[in-house]
Coordinates of C-alpha atoms (C1' of nucleotides) in Angstrom, one line a residue:
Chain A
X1 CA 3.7 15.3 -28.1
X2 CA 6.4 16.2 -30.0
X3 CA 7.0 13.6 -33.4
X4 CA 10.3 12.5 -32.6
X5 CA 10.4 10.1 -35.4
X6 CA 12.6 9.6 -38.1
X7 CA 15.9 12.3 -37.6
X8 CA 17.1 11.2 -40.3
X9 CA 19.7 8.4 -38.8
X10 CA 23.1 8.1 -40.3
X11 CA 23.8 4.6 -41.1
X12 CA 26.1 4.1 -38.2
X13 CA 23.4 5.0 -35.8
X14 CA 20.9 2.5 -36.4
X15 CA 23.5 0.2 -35.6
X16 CA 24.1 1.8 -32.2
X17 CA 19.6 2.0 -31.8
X18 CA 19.8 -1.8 -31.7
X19 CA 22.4 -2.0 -29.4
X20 CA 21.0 -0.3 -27.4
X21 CA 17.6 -2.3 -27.6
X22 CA 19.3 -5.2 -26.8
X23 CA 20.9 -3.7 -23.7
X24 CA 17.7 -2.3 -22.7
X25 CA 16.1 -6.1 -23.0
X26 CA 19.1 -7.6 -20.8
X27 CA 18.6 -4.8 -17.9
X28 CA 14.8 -4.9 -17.9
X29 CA 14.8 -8.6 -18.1
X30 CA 17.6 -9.0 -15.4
X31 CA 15.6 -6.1 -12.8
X32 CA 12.0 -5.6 -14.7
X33 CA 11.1 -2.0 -16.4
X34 CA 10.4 0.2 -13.1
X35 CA 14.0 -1.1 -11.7
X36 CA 16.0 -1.2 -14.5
X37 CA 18.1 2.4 -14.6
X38 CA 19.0 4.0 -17.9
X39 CA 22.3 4.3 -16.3
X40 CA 22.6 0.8 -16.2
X41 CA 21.9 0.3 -19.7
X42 CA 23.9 3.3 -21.4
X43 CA 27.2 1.6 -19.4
X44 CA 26.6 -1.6 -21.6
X45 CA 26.6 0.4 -24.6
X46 CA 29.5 3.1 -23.5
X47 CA 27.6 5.8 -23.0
X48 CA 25.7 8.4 -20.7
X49 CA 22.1 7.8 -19.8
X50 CA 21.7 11.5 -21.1
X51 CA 22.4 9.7 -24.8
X52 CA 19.6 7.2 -24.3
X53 CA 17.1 9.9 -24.3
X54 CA 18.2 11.7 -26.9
X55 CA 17.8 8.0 -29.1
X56 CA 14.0 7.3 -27.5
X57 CA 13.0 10.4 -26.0
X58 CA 12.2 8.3 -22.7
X59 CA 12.4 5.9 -20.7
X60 CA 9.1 4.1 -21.7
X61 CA 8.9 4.6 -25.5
X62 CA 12.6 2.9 -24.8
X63 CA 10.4 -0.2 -23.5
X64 CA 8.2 0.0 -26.1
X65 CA 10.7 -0.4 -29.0
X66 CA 12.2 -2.7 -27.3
X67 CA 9.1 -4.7 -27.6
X68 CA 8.4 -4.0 -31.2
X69 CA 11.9 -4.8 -31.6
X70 CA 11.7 -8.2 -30.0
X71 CA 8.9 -9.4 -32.6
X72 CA 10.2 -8.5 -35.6
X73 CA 13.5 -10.8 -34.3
X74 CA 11.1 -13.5 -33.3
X75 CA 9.1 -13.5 -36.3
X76 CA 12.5 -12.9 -39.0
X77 CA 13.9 -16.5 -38.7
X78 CA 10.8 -18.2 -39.8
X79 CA 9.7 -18.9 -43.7
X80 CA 8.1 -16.2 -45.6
X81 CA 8.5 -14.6 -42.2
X82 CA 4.8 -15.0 -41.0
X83 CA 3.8 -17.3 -38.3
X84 CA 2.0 -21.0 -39.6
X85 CA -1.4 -22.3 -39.3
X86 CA -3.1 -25.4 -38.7
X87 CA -1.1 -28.1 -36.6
X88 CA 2.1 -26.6 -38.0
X89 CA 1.0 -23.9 -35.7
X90 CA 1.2 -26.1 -32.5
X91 CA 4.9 -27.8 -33.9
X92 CA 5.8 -24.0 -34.0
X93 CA 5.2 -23.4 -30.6
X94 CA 6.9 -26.8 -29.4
X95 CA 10.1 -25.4 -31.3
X96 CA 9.7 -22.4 -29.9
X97 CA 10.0 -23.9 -26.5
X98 CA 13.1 -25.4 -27.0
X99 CA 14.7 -22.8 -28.6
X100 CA 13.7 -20.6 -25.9
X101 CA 15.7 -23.3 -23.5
X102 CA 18.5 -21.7 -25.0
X103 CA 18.0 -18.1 -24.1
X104 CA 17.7 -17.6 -20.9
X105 CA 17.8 -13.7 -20.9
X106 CA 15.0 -13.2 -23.7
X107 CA 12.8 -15.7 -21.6
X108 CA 13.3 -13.6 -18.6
X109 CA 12.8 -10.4 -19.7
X110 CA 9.1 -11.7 -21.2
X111 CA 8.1 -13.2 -18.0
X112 CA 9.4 -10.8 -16.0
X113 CA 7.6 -7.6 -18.2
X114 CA 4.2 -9.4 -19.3
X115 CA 3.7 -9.7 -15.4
X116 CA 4.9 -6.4 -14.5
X117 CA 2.7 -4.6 -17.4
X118 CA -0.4 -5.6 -15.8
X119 CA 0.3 -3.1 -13.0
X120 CA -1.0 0.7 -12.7
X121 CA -0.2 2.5 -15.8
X122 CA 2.2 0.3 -17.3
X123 CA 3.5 1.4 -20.8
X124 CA 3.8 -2.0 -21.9
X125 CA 0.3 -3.0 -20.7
X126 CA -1.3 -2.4 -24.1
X127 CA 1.5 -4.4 -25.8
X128 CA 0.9 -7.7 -24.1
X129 CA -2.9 -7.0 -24.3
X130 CA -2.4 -7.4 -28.2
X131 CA 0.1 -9.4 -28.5
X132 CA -2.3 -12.3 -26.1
X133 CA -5.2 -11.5 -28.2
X134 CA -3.0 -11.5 -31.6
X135 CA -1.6 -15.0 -30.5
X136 CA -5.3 -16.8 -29.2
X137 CA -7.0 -15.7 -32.1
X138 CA -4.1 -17.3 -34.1
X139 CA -3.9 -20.5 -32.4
X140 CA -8.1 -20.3 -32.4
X141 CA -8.1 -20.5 -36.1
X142 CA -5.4 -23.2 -36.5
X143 CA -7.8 -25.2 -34.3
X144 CA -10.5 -24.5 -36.6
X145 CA -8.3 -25.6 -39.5
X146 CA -7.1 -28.7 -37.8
X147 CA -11.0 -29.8 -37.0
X148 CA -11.8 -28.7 -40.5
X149 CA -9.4 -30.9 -42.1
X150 CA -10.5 -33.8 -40.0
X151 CA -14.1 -33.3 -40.6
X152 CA -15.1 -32.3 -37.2
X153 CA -17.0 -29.0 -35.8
X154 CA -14.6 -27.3 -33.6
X155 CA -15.9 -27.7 -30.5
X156 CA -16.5 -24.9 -28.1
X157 CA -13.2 -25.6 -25.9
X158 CA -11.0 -23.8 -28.5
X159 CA -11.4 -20.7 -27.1
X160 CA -10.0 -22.5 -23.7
X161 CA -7.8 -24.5 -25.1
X162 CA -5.7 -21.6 -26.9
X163 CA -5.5 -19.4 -23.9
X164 CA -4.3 -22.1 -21.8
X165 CA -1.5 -23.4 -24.4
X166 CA -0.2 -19.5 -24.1
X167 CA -0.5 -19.6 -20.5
X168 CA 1.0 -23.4 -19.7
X169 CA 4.1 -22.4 -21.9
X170 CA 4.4 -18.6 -19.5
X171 CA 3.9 -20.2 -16.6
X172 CA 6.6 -22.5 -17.5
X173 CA 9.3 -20.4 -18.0
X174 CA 8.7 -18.6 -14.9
X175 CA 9.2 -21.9 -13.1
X176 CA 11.7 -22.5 -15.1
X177 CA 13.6 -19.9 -14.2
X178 CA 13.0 -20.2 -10.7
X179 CA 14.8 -23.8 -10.3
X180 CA 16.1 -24.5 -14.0
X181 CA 17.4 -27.8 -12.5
X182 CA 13.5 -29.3 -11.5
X183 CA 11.5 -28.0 -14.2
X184 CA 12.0 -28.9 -18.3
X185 CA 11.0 -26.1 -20.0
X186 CA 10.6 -27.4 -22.9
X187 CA 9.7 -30.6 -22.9
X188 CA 6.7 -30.2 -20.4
X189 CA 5.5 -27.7 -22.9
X190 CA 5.4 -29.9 -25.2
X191 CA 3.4 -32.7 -23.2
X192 CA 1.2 -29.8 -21.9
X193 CA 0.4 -28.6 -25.6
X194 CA 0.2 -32.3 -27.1
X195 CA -2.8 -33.1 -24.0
X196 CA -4.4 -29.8 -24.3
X197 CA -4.3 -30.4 -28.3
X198 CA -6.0 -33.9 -27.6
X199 CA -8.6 -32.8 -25.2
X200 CA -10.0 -30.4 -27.7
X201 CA -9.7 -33.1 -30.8
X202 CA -11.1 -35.9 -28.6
X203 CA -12.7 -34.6 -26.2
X204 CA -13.5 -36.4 -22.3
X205 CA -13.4 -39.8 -23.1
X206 CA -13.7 -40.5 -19.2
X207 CA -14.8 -37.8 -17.3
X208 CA -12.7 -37.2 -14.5
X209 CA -15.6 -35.3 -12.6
X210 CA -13.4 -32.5 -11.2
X211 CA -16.1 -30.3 -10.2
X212 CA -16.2 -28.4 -14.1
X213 CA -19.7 -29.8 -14.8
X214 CA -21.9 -28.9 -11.5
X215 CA -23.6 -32.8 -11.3
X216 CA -24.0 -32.0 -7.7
Chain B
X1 CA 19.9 -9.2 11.3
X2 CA 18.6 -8.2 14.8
X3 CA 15.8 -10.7 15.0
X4 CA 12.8 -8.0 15.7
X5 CA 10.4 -11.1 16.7
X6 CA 8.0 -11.2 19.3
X7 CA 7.9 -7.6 20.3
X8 CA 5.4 -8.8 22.9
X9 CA 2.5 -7.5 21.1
X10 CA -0.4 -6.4 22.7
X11 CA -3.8 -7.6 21.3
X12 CA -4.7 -4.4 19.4
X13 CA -1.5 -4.4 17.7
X14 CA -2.0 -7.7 15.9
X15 CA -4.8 -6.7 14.0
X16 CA -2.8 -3.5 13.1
X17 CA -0.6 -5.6 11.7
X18 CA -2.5 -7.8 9.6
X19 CA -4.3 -4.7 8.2
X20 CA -0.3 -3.7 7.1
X21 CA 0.0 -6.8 5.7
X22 CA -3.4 -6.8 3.3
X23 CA -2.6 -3.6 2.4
X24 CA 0.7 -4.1 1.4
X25 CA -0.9 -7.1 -0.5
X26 CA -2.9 -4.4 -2.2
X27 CA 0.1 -1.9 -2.9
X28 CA 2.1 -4.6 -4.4
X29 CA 0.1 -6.1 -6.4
X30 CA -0.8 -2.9 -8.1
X31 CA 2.7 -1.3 -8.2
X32 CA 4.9 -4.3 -7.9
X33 CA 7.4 -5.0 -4.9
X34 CA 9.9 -2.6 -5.7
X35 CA 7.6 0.3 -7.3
X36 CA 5.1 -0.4 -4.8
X37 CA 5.8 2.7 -2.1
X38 CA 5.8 2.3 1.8
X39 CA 3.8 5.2 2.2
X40 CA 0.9 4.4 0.4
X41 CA 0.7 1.2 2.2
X42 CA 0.9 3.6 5.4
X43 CA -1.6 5.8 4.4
X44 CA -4.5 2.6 4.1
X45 CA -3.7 2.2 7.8
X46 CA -3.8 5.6 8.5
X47 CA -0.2 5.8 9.5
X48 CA 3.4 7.1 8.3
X49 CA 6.2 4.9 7.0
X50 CA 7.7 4.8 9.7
X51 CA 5.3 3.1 11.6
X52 CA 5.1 0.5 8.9
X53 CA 9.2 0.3 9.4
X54 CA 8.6 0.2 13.4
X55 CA 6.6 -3.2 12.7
X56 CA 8.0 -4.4 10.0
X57 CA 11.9 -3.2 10.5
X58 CA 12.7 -3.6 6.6
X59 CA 10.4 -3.2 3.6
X60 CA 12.1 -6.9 2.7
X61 CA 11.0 -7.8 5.9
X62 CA 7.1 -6.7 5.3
X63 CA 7.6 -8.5 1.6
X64 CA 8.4 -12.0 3.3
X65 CA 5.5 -11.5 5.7
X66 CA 2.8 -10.8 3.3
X67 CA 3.5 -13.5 1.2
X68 CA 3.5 -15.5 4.7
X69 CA 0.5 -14.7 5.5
X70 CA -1.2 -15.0 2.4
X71 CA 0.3 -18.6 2.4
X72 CA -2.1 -19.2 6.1
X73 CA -5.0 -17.1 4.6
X74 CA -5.2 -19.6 2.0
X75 CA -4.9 -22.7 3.8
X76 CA -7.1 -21.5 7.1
X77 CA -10.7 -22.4 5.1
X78 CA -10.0 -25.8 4.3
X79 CA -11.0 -29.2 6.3
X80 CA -8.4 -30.0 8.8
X81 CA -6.1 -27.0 7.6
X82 CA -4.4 -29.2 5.5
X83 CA -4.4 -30.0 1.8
X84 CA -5.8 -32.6 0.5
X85 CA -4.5 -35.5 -1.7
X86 CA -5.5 -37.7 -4.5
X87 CA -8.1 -36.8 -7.3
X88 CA -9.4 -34.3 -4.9
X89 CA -6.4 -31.9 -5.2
X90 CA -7.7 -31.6 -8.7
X91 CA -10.7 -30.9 -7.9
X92 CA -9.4 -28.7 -4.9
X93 CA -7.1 -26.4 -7.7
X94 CA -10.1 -26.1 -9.6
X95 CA -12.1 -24.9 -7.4
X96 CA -9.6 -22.3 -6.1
X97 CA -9.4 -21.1 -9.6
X98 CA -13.2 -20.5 -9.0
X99 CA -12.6 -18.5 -6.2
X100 CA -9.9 -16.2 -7.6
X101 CA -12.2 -14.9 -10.1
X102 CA -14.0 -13.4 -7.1
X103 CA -10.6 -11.9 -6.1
X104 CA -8.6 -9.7 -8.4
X105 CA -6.8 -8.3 -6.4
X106 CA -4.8 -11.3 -4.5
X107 CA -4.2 -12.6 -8.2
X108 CA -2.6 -10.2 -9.4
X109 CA -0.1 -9.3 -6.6
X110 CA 0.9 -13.5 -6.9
X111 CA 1.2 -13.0 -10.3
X112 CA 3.8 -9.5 -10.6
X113 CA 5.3 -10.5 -7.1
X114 CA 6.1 -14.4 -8.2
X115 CA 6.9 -12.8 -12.1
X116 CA 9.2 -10.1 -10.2
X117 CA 10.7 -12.6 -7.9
X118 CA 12.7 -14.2 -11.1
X119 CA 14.6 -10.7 -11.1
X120 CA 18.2 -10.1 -9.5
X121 CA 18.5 -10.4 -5.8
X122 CA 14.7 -10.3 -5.1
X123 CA 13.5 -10.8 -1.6
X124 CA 10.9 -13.0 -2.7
X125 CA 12.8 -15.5 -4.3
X126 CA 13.2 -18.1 -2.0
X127 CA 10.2 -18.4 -0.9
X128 CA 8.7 -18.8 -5.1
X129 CA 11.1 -21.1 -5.3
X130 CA 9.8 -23.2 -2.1
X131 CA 6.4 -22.8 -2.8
X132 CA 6.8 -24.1 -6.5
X133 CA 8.6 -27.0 -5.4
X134 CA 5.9 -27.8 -2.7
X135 CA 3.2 -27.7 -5.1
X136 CA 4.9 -29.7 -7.8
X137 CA 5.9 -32.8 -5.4
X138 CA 2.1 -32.4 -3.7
X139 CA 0.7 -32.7 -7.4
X140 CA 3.2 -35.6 -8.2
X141 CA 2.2 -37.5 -5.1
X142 CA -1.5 -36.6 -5.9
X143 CA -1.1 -38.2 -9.1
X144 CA 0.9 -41.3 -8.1
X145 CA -1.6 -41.8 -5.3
X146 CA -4.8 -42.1 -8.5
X147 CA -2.4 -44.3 -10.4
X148 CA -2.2 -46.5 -7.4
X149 CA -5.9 -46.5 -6.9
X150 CA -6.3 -47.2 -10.9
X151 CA -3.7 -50.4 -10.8
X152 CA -1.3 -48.3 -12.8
X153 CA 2.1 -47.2 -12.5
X154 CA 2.7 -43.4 -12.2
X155 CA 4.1 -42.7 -16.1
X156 CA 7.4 -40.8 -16.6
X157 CA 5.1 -37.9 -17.5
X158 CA 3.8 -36.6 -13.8
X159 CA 6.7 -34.5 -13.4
X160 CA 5.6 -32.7 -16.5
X161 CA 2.5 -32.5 -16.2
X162 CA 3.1 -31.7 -11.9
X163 CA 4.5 -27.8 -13.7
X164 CA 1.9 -27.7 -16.6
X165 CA -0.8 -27.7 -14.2
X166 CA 0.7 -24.9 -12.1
X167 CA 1.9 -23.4 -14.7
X168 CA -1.3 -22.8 -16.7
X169 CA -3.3 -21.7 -13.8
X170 CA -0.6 -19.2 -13.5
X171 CA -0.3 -18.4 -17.2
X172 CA -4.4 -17.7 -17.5
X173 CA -4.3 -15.2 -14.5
X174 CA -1.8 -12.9 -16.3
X175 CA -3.9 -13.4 -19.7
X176 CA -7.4 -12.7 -17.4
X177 CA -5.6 -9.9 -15.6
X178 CA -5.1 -8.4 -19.0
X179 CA -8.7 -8.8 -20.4
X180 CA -10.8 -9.7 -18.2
X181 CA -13.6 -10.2 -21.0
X182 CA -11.5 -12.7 -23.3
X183 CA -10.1 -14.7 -21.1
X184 CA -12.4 -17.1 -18.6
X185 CA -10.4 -18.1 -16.1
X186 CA -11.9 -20.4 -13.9
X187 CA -13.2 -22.6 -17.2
X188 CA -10.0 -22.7 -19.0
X189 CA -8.4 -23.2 -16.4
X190 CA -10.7 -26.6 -15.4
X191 CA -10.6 -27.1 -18.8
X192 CA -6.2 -27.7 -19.1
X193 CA -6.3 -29.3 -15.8
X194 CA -8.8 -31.8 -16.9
X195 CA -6.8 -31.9 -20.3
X196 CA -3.7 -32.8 -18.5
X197 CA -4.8 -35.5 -15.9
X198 CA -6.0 -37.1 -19.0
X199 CA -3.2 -37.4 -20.6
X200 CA -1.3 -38.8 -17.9
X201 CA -3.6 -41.0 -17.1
X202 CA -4.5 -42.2 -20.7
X203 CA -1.3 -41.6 -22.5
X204 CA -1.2 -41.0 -26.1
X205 CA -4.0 -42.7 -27.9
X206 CA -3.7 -40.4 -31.3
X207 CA 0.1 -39.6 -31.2
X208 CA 0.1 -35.9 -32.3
X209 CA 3.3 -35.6 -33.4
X210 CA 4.4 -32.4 -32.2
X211 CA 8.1 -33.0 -33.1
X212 CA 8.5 -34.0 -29.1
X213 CA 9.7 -37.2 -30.3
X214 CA 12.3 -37.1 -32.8
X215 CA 11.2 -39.8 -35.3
X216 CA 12.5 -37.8 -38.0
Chain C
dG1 C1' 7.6 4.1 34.9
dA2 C1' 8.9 1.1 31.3
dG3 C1' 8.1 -0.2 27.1
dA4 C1' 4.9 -0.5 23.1
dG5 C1' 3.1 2.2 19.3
dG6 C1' 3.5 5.5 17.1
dT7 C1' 5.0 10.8 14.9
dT8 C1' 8.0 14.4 13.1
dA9 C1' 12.0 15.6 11.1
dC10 C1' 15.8 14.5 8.7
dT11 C1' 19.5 12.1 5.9
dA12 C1' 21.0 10.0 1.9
dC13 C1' 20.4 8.2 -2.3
dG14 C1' 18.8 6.8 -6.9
dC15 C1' 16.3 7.9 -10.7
dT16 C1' 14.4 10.4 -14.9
dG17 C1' 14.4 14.1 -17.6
dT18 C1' 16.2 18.9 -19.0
dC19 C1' 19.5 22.0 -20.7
dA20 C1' 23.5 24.1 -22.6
dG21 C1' 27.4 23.1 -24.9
dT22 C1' 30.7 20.6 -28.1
dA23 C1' 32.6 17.8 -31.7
dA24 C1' 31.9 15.7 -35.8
dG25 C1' 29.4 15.0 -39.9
dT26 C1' 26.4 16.6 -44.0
dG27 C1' 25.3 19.5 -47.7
dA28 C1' 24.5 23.4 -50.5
dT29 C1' 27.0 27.3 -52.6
dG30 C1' 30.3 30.9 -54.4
Chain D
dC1 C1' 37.1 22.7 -53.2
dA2 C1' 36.7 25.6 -49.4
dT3 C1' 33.5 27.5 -46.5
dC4 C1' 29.3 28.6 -44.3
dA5 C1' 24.9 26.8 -42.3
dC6 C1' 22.9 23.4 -40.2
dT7 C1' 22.1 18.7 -38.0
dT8 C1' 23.3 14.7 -35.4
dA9 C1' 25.2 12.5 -31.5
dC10 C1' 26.5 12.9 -27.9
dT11 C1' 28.6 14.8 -22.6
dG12 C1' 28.3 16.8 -18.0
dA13 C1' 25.9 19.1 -14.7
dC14 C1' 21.9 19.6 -12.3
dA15 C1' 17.0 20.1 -11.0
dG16 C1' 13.5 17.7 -8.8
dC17 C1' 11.2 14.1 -7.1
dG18 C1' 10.3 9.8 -4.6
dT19 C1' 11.9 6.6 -1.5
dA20 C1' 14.0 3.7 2.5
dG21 C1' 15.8 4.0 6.6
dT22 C1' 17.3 6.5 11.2
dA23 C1' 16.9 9.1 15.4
dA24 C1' 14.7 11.6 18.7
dC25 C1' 10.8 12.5 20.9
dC26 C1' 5.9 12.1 22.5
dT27 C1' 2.0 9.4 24.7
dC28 C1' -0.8 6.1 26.0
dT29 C1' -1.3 1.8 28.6
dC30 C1' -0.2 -2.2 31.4

DNA sequence: GAGAGGTTACTACGCTGTCAGTAAGTGATG
DNA sequence: CATCACTTACTGACAGCGTAGTAACCTCTC
């Protein structure tokens, strides 16, 4: 229990904190949390495990900042630094696809930890509960926005409908990075989005009768 | 790389094993491959982990056959033990994402194991990797065969839509796994599927423009 | 009585975290 | 401006645990 925040860090330090974060995200993402030794990342940045610690005090507040770390990198690059609304929101996450395409290791160690932290007693577990909720409630209200502007109610599917744009882009990846070669990470996410963006703005124009409404 | 097969089992000892096996299912999906002990999976059989070993030979070994014999588990209650084609492989998805709300536990030890699987030298690779690429040409050929059957030709867009559909399902058990009470799995997930047949077969009536295509 | 189905005992290893010690920096003070 | 007091940033050794796999040995049952 033991505060071990702010020791003062000389200037050269935070410097070596971020390296280390980004050594930590390449080992996790390469073997997942549990299997990803300290030893393992304290050789990328030329040290001892035993010098990890004393940075993060363990082995999962390590994970942890690495986390925190991760979205304030994610979020930096964008205007006025905060995430947009409305259908600028869904162009975001299309963009977002492809860039991802790019980076491999940051893709991996997102599937690969968002899986693993719904296991017993994860410390990342509460991380990816928020973040999830953070991002559906986000994409819920650009929904809203979009049906506002256009004069519409929004219908009850955008509760759905944001959960399973989150989920088609995850599941993606992982297949993605299962056979990179068969599956286009970003452009299916992009079809996926666009259809599940048009199912909630014009909804069922033929029902396909897939056994969602119980007729029988 | 002694092929322990066919230890000329007696009739008791099968069911032994296939109490291994759902509790390893059980283990794993809680703990994860790697952090997933053999000795608690003994302990459910009321064993050591050495009989597991005697069985099993290799912890990879026991992996492969879990995942095996989920794969039979699975197909066992259906018509003809096969699965089927057509619009009714729609309708057959949805309704298995009906039943996995009934069935935590089997959820969430695909979701780590296939997650973990994407990790360096993981046992379960190859057979994620096989299983993906079976489902996405059985959904492709599902969907060519209702084009068929509608007078259309299958658009470019089935390969896309093949992943999306696996890949949400996927995506909405890690977010239901997570909270339970937010997420509805079964719906949503009826919901994208339905979303995403649409699409393919009714391509584009309101272009969205998500930035897929570059028009700017 | 041979082999299947175990157990007990043990080895060997990998991992996190602790601890004591050291070298280098920081800062107040006489 | 030199020195003393203290802090930061580590290293190296090690404790302590959990784990997979092995080997030898029982003990039923065909």
């Amino acid at each position: 229990m033991t505060t071990r925040r702010a020791p003062r860090a000389r200037p050269e330090t935070l410097v070596k904190r971020t390296e280390i974060l980004r050594a930590a995200t390449a080992t996790f993402g390469a073997k997942g949390y549990k299997n990803g030794p300290l030893t393992e990342i304290a050789d990328q940045v030329g040290m001892t495990h035993a010098g990890i610690l004393h940075h993060f005090g363990s082995k999962d507040q390590l994970l942890v900042e690495v986390l925190k770390y991760r979205d304030q990198e994610d979020v930096a690059p964008l205007e006025g630094a905060h995430i947009p609304g409305g259908m600028e929101l869904f162009r975001h996450l299309v963009r977002t696809a492809f860039t991802n395409e790019t980076r491999p290791g940051i893709v991996q160690a997102y599937a690969v930890l968002s899986a693993e932290s719904v296991t017993d007693e994860h410390p990342g577990r509460a991380y990816f509960e928020e973040r999830y909720q953070t991002l559906r409630r986000e994409i819920t209200e650009a929904f809203a926005a979009v049906c506002a502007e256009r004069g519409i109610t929004a219908p009850a599917t955008v509760d759905r409908a944001a959960a399973s744009i989150l989920a088609v882009m995850d599941g993606l990846q992982v297949q993605w990075l299962l056979s990179p070669d068969d599956v286009q990470l970003a452009e299916a996410s992009a079809f996926a989005i666009e259809a599940i963006v048009a199912a909630v703005l014009e909804p069922s124009r033929t029902p396909l009768d897939l056994g969602l409404h119980p007729t029988s």
